[in-house]
Short mmCIF file of N, CA and C in Angstrom, two decimals:
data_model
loop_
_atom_site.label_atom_id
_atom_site.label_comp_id
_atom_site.label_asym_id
_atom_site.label_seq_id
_atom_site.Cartn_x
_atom_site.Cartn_y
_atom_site.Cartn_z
N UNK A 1 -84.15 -45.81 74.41
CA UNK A 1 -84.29 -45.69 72.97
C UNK A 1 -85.25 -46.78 72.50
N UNK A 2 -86.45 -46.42 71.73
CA UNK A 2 -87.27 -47.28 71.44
C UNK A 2 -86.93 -48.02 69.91
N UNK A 3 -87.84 -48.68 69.40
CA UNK A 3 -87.38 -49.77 68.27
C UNK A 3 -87.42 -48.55 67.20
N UNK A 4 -87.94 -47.96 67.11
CA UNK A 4 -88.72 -46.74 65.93
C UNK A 4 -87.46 -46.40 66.08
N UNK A 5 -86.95 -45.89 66.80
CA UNK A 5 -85.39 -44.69 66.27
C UNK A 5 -84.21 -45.37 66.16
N UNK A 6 -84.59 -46.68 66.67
CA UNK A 6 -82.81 -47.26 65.98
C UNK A 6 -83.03 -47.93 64.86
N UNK A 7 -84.66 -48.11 64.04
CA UNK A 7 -84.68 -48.56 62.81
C UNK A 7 -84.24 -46.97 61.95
N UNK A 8 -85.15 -45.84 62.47
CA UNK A 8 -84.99 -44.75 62.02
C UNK A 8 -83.19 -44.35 61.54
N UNK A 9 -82.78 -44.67 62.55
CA UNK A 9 -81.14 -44.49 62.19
C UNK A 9 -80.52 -45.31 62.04
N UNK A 10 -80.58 -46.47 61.96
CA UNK A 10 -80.16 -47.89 60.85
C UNK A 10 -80.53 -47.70 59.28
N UNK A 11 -81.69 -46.91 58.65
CA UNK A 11 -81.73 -46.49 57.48
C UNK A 11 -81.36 -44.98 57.36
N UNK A 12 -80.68 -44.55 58.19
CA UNK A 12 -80.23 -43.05 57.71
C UNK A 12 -78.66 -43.31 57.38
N UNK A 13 -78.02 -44.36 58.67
CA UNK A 13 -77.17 -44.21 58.28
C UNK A 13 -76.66 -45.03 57.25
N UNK A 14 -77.39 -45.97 56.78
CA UNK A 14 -77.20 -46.51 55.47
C UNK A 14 -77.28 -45.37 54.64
N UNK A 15 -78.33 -45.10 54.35
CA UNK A 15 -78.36 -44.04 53.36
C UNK A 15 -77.40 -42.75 53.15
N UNK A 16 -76.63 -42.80 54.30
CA UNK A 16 -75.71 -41.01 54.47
C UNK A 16 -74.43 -41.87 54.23
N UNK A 17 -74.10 -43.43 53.82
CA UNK A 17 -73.34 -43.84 53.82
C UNK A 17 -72.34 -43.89 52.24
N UNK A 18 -73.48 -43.81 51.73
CA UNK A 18 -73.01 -43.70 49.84
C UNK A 18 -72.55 -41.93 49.64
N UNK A 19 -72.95 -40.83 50.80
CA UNK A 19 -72.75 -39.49 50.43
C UNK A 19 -71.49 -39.16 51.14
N UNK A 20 -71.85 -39.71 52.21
CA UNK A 20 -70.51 -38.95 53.53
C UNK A 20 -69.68 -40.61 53.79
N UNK A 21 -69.77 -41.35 53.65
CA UNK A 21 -69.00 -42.38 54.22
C UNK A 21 -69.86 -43.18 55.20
N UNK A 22 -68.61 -43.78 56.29
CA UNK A 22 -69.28 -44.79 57.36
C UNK A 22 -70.01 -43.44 58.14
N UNK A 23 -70.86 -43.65 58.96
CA UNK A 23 -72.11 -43.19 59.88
C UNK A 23 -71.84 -43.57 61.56
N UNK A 24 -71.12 -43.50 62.34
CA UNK A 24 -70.85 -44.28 63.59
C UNK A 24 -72.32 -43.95 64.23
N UNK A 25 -73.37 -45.24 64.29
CA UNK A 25 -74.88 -44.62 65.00
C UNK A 25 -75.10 -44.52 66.72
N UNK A 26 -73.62 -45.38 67.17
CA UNK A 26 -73.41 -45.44 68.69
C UNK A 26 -73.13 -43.53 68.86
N UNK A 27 -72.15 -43.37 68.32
CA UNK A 27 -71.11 -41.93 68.62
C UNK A 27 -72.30 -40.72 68.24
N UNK A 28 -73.76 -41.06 67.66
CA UNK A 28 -74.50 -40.16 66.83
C UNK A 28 -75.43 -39.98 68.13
N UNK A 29 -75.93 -41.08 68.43
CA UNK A 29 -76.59 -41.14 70.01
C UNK A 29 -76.16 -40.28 71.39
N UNK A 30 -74.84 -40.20 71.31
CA UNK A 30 -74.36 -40.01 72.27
C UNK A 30 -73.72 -38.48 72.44
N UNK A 31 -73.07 -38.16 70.99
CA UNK A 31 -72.63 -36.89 70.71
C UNK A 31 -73.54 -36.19 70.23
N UNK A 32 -73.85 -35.14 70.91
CA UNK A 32 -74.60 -34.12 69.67
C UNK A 32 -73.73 -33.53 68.91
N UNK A 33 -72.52 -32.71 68.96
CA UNK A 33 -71.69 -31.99 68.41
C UNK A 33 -71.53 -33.11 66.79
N UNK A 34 -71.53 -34.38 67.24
CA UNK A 34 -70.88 -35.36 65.85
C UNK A 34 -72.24 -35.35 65.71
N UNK A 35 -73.56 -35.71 65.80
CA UNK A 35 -74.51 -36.07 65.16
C UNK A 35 -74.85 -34.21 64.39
N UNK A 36 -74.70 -33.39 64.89
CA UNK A 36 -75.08 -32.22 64.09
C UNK A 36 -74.03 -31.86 63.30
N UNK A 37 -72.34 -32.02 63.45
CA UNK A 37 -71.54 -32.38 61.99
C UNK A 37 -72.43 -33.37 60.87
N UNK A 38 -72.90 -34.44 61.15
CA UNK A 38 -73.36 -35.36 60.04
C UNK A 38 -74.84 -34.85 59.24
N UNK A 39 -75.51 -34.01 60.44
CA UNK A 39 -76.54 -33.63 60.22
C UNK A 39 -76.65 -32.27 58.67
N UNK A 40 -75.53 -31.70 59.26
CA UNK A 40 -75.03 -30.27 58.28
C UNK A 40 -74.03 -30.97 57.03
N UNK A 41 -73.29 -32.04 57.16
CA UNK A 41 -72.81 -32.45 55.72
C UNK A 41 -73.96 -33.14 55.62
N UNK A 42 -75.32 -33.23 55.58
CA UNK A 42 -76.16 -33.96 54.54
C UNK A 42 -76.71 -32.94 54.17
N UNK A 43 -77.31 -31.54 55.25
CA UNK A 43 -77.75 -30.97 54.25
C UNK A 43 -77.04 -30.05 53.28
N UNK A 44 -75.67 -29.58 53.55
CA UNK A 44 -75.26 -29.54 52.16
C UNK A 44 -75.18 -30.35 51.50
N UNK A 45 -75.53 -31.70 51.31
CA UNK A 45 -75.26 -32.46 49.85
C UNK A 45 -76.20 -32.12 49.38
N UNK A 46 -78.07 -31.81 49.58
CA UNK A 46 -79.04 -31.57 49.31
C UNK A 46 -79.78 -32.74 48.98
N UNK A 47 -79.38 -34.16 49.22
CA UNK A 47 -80.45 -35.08 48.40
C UNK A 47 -81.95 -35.42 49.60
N UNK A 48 -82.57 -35.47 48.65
CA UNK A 48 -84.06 -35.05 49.55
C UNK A 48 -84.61 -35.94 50.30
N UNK A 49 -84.20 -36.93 49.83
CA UNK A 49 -84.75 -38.25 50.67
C UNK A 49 -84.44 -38.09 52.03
N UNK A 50 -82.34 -37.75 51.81
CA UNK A 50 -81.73 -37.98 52.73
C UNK A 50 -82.06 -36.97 53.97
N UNK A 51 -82.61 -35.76 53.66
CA UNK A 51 -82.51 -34.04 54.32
C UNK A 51 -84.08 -34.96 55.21
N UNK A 52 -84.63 -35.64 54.36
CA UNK A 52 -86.31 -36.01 54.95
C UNK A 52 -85.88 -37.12 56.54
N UNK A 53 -85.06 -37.97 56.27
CA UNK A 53 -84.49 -38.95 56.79
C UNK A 53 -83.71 -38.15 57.60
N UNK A 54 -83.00 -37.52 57.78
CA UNK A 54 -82.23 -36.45 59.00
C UNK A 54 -83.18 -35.31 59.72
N UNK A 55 -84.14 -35.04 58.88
CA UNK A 55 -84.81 -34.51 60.02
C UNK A 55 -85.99 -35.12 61.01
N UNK A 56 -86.20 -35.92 60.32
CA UNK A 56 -87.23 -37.11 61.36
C UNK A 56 -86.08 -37.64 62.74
N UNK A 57 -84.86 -37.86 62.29
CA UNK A 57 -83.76 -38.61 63.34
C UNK A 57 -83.57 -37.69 64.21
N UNK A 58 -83.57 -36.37 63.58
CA UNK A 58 -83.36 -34.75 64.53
C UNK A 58 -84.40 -34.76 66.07
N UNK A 59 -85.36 -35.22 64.27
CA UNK A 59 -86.81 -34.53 65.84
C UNK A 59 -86.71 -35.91 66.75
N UNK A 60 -86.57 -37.25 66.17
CA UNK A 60 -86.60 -38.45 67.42
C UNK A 60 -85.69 -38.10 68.47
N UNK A 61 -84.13 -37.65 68.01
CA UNK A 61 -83.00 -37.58 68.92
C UNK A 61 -83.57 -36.06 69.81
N UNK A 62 -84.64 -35.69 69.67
CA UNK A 62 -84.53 -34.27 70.67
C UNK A 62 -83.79 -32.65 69.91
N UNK A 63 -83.18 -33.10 68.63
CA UNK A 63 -82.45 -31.80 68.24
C UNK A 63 -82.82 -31.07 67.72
N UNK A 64 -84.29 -30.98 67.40
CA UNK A 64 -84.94 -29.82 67.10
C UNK A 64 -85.49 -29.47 67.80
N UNK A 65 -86.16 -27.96 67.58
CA UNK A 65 -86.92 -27.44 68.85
C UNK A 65 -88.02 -26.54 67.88
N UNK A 66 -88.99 -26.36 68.60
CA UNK A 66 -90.12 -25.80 67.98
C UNK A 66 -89.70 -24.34 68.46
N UNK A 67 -90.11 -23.07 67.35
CA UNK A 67 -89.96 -21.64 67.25
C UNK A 67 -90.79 -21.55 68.42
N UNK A 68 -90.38 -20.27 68.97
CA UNK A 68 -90.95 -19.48 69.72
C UNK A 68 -92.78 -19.42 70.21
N UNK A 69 -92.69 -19.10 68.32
CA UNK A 69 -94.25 -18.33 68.30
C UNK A 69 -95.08 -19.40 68.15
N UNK A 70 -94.52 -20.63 67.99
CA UNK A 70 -95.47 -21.73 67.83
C UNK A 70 -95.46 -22.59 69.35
N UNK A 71 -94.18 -22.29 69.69
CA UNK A 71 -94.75 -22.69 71.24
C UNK A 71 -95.81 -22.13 72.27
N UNK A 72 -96.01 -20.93 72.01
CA UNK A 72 -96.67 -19.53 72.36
C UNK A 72 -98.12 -19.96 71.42
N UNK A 73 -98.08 -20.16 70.65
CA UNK A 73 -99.27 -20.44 70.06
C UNK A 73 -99.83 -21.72 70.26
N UNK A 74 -99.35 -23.16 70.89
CA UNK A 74 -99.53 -24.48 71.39
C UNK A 74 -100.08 -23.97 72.60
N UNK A 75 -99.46 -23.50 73.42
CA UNK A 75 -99.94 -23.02 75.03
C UNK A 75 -101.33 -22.83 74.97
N UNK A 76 -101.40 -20.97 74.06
CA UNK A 76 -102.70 -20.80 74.23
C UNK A 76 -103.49 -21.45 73.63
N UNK A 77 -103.69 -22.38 72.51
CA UNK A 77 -104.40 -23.26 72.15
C UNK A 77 -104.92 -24.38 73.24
N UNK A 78 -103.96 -24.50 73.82
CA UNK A 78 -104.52 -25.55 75.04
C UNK A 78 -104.99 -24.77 76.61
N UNK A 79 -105.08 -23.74 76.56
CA UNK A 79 -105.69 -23.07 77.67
C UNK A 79 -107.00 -22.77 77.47
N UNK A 80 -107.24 -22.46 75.52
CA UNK A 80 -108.28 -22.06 75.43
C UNK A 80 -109.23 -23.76 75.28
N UNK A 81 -108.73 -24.72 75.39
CA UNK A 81 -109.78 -25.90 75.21
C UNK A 81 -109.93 -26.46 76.36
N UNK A 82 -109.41 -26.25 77.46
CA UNK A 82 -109.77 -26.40 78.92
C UNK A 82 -110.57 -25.11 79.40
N UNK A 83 -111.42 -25.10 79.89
CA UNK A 83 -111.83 -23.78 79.69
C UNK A 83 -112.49 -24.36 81.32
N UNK A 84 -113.76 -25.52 81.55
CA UNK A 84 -113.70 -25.62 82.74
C UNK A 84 -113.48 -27.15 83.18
N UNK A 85 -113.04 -27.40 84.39
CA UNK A 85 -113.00 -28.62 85.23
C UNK A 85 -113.67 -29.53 85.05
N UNK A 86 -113.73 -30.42 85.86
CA UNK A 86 -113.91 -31.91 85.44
C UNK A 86 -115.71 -32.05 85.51
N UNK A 87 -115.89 -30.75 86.99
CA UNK A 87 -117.25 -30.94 87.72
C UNK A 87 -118.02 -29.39 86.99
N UNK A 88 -117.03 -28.99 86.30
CA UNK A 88 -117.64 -27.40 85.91
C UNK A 88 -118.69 -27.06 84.74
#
């Protein structure tokens, strides 16, 4: 875990702390099942800062995943900019 995501979730869970309570950031690391409970009571509360601040922690912690068609569309984007070799 680098410095970026435990500042990242040192101000989330401050911030999810005035909506939902205490934030455990050890048990958030470690559980996905508890970090995506905390994840879904923020975004029903709706406050925007906070929804902005949970999904940056999402994408650091790995819990999002990119759609289909945009993975499919990353690929061929990068097949088509290699086109030849180093000597080609």
């Amino acid at each position: 875990m680098d410095n970026q995501c435990l500042i990242l979730l040192s101000k989330f869970s401050v911030a999810a702390r005035k909506f939902i309570g205490s934030v455990n950031s050890a048990k958030m690391i470690r559980d996905n099942h508890y970090a995506s409970d905390i994840f879904q009571q923020i975004d029903e509360i709706g406050d925007e800062e906070l929804i902005l601040l949970s999904l940056d922690l999402q994408n650091v912690l790995g819990m999002l995943k990119l759609p289909e068609i945009e993975k499919e569309t990353l690929h061929e984007a990068a097949k088509e900019k290699y086109v030849f070799g180093a000597r080609g």
